[in-house]
């Protein structure tokens, strides 16, 4: 479902993308890490729609819910590369430690 939302966003179909985003944001999973995965899809949808602030907030939430942190793989993801010049995203993705 998340993949369809990202595809709709890339195809400039915001109504469809946001409907899928809403479903993903309201699904409750058995395991917390799965909720993080849903938030990652929502972040990708927001990034593809050009909403940098929302994408960054959702990605931060995905990290928190999945119990994970910065990964260079995320930095290279095509949807998140759209955020590379956005300062809050840069701060989030900066390696910690």
mmCIF file of N, CA, C and O in Angstrom, residues 29-76:
data_model
loop_
_atom_site.group_PDB
_atom_site.id
_atom_site.type_symbol
_atom_site.label_atom_id
_atom_site.label_comp_id
_atom_site.label_asym_id
_atom_site.label_seq_id
_atom_site.Cartn_x
_atom_site.Cartn_y
_atom_site.Cartn_z
ATOM 1 N N UNK A 29 -0.301 -1.724 14.241
ATOM 2 C CA UNK A 29 0.335 -3.015 14.014
ATOM 3 C C UNK A 29 0.602 -3.717 15.333
ATOM 4 O O UNK A 29 0.640 -3.087 16.388
ATOM 5 N N UNK A 30 0.815 -4.993 15.244
ATOM 6 C CA UNK A 30 1.093 -5.785 16.440
ATOM 7 C C UNK A 30 2.445 -5.412 17.032
ATOM 8 O O UNK A 30 2.623 -5.389 18.235
ATOM 9 N N UNK A 31 3.417 -5.149 16.165
ATOM 10 C CA UNK A 31 4.766 -4.843 16.630
ATOM 11 C C UNK A 31 5.105 -3.388 16.301
ATOM 12 O O UNK A 31 4.825 -2.903 15.212
ATOM 13 N N UNK A 32 5.731 -2.729 17.237
ATOM 14 C CA UNK A 32 6.060 -1.310 17.093
ATOM 15 C C UNK A 32 6.922 -1.034 15.855
ATOM 16 O O UNK A 32 6.734 -0.036 15.166
ATOM 17 N N UNK A 33 7.861 -1.922 15.560
ATOM 18 C CA UNK A 33 8.746 -1.712 14.402
ATOM 19 C C UNK A 33 7.952 -1.663 13.105
ATOM 20 O O UNK A 33 8.323 -0.958 12.166
ATOM 21 N N UNK A 34 6.846 -2.386 13.040
ATOM 22 C CA UNK A 34 6.011 -2.343 11.843
ATOM 23 C C UNK A 34 5.364 -0.973 11.685
ATOM 24 O O UNK A 34 5.187 -0.497 10.566
ATOM 25 N N UNK A 35 5.003 -0.328 12.776
ATOM 26 C CA UNK A 35 4.458 1.024 12.706
ATOM 27 C C UNK A 35 5.512 1.979 12.167
ATOM 28 O O UNK A 35 5.203 2.881 11.393
ATOM 29 N N UNK A 36 6.759 1.769 12.534
ATOM 30 C CA UNK A 36 7.839 2.575 11.989
ATOM 31 C C UNK A 36 7.937 2.431 10.485
ATOM 32 O O UNK A 36 8.190 3.399 9.763
ATOM 33 N N UNK A 37 7.692 1.235 9.995
ATOM 34 C CA UNK A 37 7.730 1.003 8.555
ATOM 35 C C UNK A 37 6.606 1.775 7.865
ATOM 36 O O UNK A 37 6.813 2.371 6.808
ATOM 37 N N UNK A 38 5.425 1.795 8.455
ATOM 38 C CA UNK A 38 4.308 2.553 7.884
ATOM 39 C C UNK A 38 4.634 4.039 7.862
ATOM 40 O O UNK A 38 4.345 4.737 6.882
ATOM 41 N N UNK A 39 5.270 4.539 8.918
ATOM 42 C CA UNK A 39 5.644 5.957 8.960
ATOM 43 C C UNK A 39 6.706 6.271 7.918
ATOM 44 O O UNK A 39 6.728 7.360 7.346
ATOM 45 N N UNK A 40 7.585 5.316 7.634
ATOM 46 C CA UNK A 40 8.584 5.524 6.587
ATOM 47 C C UNK A 40 7.900 5.702 5.243
ATOM 48 O O UNK A 40 8.255 6.585 4.467
ATOM 49 N N UNK A 41 6.869 4.877 4.966
ATOM 50 C CA UNK A 41 6.120 5.030 3.716
ATOM 51 C C UNK A 41 5.436 6.394 3.668
ATOM 52 O O UNK A 41 5.434 7.063 2.641
ATOM 53 N N UNK A 42 4.861 6.796 4.789
ATOM 54 C CA UNK A 42 4.210 8.120 4.839
ATOM 55 C C UNK A 42 5.225 9.224 4.593
ATOM 56 O O UNK A 42 4.926 10.216 3.912
ATOM 57 N N UNK A 43 6.428 9.072 5.139
ATOM 58 C CA UNK A 43 7.484 10.059 4.918
ATOM 59 C C UNK A 43 7.878 10.108 3.442
ATOM 60 O O UNK A 43 8.090 11.187 2.882
ATOM 61 N N UNK A 44 7.948 8.957 2.811
ATOM 62 C CA UNK A 44 8.284 8.924 1.386
ATOM 63 C C UNK A 44 7.193 9.593 0.558
ATOM 64 O O UNK A 44 7.493 10.314 -0.393
ATOM 65 N N UNK A 45 5.941 9.358 0.915
ATOM 66 C CA UNK A 45 4.828 9.999 0.198
ATOM 67 C C UNK A 45 4.934 11.513 0.345
ATOM 68 O O UNK A 45 4.830 12.257 -0.637
ATOM 69 N N UNK A 46 5.157 11.978 1.570
ATOM 70 C CA UNK A 46 5.281 13.428 1.805
ATOM 71 C C UNK A 46 6.452 14.011 1.022
ATOM 72 O O UNK A 46 6.332 15.093 0.437
ATOM 73 N N UNK A 47 7.575 13.307 1.000
ATOM 74 C CA UNK A 47 8.736 13.794 0.258
ATOM 75 C C UNK A 47 8.431 13.886 -1.231
ATOM 76 O O UNK A 47 8.751 14.890 -1.876
ATOM 77 N N UNK A 48 7.777 12.870 -1.770
ATOM 78 C CA UNK A 48 7.443 12.864 -3.197
ATOM 79 C C UNK A 48 6.433 13.964 -3.537
ATOM 80 O O UNK A 48 6.426 14.470 -4.661
ATOM 81 N N UNK A 49 5.608 14.342 -2.556
ATOM 82 C CA UNK A 49 4.641 15.427 -2.764
ATOM 83 C C UNK A 49 5.267 16.804 -2.540
ATOM 84 O O UNK A 49 4.621 17.822 -2.755
ATOM 85 N N UNK A 50 6.509 16.820 -2.064
ATOM 86 C CA UNK A 50 7.200 18.095 -1.861
ATOM 87 C C UNK A 50 7.029 18.706 -0.488
ATOM 88 O O UNK A 50 7.438 19.842 -0.268
ATOM 89 N N UNK A 51 6.437 17.978 0.460
ATOM 90 C CA UNK A 51 6.243 18.495 1.812
ATOM 91 C C UNK A 51 7.435 18.079 2.675
ATOM 92 O O UNK A 51 7.401 17.062 3.366
ATOM 93 N N UNK A 52 8.494 18.859 2.622
ATOM 94 C CA UNK A 52 9.738 18.519 3.295
ATOM 95 C C UNK A 52 9.604 18.449 4.810
ATOM 96 O O UNK A 52 10.163 17.555 5.450
ATOM 97 N N UNK A 53 8.863 19.385 5.378
ATOM 98 C CA UNK A 53 8.701 19.407 6.835
ATOM 99 C C UNK A 53 7.990 18.142 7.316
ATOM 100 O O UNK A 53 8.454 17.473 8.238
ATOM 101 N N UNK A 54 6.883 17.809 6.686
ATOM 102 C CA UNK A 54 6.131 16.621 7.073
ATOM 103 C C UNK A 54 6.965 15.359 6.851
ATOM 104 O O UNK A 54 6.982 14.470 7.704
ATOM 105 N N UNK A 55 7.665 15.290 5.748
ATOM 106 C CA UNK A 55 8.490 14.114 5.457
ATOM 107 C C UNK A 55 9.549 13.911 6.533
ATOM 108 O O UNK A 55 9.764 12.793 7.005
ATOM 109 N N UNK A 56 10.183 14.993 6.943
ATOM 110 C CA UNK A 56 11.231 14.902 7.955
ATOM 111 C C UNK A 56 10.650 14.493 9.304
ATOM 112 O O UNK A 56 11.205 13.647 10.006
ATOM 113 N N UNK A 57 9.519 15.088 9.678
ATOM 114 C CA UNK A 57 8.877 14.719 10.948
ATOM 115 C C UNK A 57 8.479 13.244 10.956
ATOM 116 O O UNK A 57 8.682 12.540 11.952
ATOM 117 N N UNK A 58 7.916 12.765 9.852
ATOM 118 C CA UNK A 58 7.489 11.372 9.778
ATOM 119 C C UNK A 58 8.675 10.417 9.778
ATOM 120 O O UNK A 58 8.602 9.333 10.376
ATOM 121 N N UNK A 59 9.750 10.807 9.142
ATOM 122 C CA UNK A 59 10.940 9.959 9.145
ATOM 123 C C UNK A 59 11.518 9.871 10.551
ATOM 124 O O UNK A 59 11.919 8.795 10.999
ATOM 125 N N UNK A 60 11.514 10.992 11.261
ATOM 126 C CA UNK A 60 11.972 10.987 12.662
ATOM 127 C C UNK A 60 11.084 10.056 13.484
ATOM 128 O O UNK A 60 11.577 9.248 14.287
ATOM 129 N N UNK A 61 9.793 10.132 13.284
ATOM 130 C CA UNK A 61 8.854 9.255 13.995
ATOM 131 C C UNK A 61 9.097 7.788 13.622
ATOM 132 O O UNK A 61 9.049 6.907 14.487
ATOM 133 N N UNK A 62 9.377 7.524 12.350
ATOM 134 C CA UNK A 62 9.665 6.157 11.913
ATOM 135 C C UNK A 62 10.889 5.613 12.644
ATOM 136 O O UNK A 62 10.888 4.467 13.104
ATOM 137 N N UNK A 63 11.927 6.443 12.764
ATOM 138 C CA UNK A 63 13.120 6.012 13.492
ATOM 139 C C UNK A 63 12.777 5.683 14.939
ATOM 140 O O UNK A 63 13.211 4.665 15.474
ATOM 141 N N UNK A 64 11.995 6.550 15.583
ATOM 142 C CA UNK A 64 11.614 6.328 16.976
ATOM 143 C C UNK A 64 10.786 5.058 17.142
ATOM 144 O O UNK A 64 11.029 4.261 18.043
ATOM 145 N N UNK A 65 9.810 4.877 16.278
ATOM 146 C CA UNK A 65 8.908 3.735 16.420
ATOM 147 C C UNK A 65 9.579 2.416 16.075
ATOM 148 O O UNK A 65 9.262 1.384 16.658
ATOM 149 N N UNK A 66 10.494 2.443 15.140
ATOM 150 C CA UNK A 66 11.160 1.208 14.737
ATOM 151 C C UNK A 66 12.391 0.928 15.598
ATOM 152 O O UNK A 66 12.992 -0.129 15.477
ATOM 153 N N UNK A 67 12.740 1.882 16.452
ATOM 154 C CA UNK A 67 13.910 1.696 17.305
ATOM 155 C C UNK A 67 15.206 1.703 16.516
ATOM 156 O O UNK A 67 16.135 0.973 16.822
ATOM 157 N N UNK A 68 15.241 2.514 15.478
ATOM 158 C CA UNK A 68 16.441 2.579 14.655
ATOM 159 C C UNK A 68 16.901 4.018 14.549
ATOM 160 O O UNK A 68 16.229 4.932 14.987
ATOM 161 N N UNK A 69 18.060 4.185 13.961
ATOM 162 C CA UNK A 69 18.585 5.541 13.814
ATOM 163 C C UNK A 69 19.172 5.700 12.423
ATOM 164 O O UNK A 69 18.923 4.903 11.536
ATOM 165 N N UNK A 70 19.978 6.706 12.271
ATOM 166 C CA UNK A 70 20.590 7.050 10.992
ATOM 167 C C UNK A 70 21.165 5.819 10.296
ATOM 168 O O UNK A 70 21.777 4.970 10.905
ATOM 169 N N UNK A 71 20.973 5.772 9.009
ATOM 170 C CA UNK A 71 21.598 4.753 8.178
ATOM 171 C C UNK A 71 21.937 5.387 6.834
ATOM 172 O O UNK A 71 21.124 6.106 6.262
ATOM 173 N N UNK A 72 23.122 5.123 6.332
ATOM 174 C CA UNK A 72 23.509 5.724 5.053
ATOM 175 C C UNK A 72 22.606 5.230 3.928
ATOM 176 O O UNK A 72 22.446 5.905 2.917
ATOM 177 N N UNK A 73 21.988 4.063 4.091
ATOM 178 C CA UNK A 73 21.063 3.561 3.077
ATOM 179 C C UNK A 73 19.879 4.505 2.910
ATOM 180 O O UNK A 73 19.406 4.721 1.804
ATOM 181 N N UNK A 74 19.394 5.059 4.002
ATOM 182 C CA UNK A 74 18.268 5.990 3.945
ATOM 183 C C UNK A 74 18.653 7.244 3.176
ATOM 184 O O UNK A 74 17.871 7.790 2.421
ATOM 185 N N UNK A 75 19.866 7.699 3.382
ATOM 186 C CA UNK A 75 20.336 8.920 2.739
ATOM 187 C C UNK A 75 20.323 8.778 1.218
ATOM 188 O O UNK A 75 20.090 9.731 0.504
ATOM 189 N N UNK A 76 20.573 7.576 0.712
ATOM 190 C CA UNK A 76 20.628 7.350 -0.727
ATOM 191 C C UNK A 76 19.276 7.010 -1.337
ATOM 192 O O UNK A 76 19.163 6.882 -2.546
#
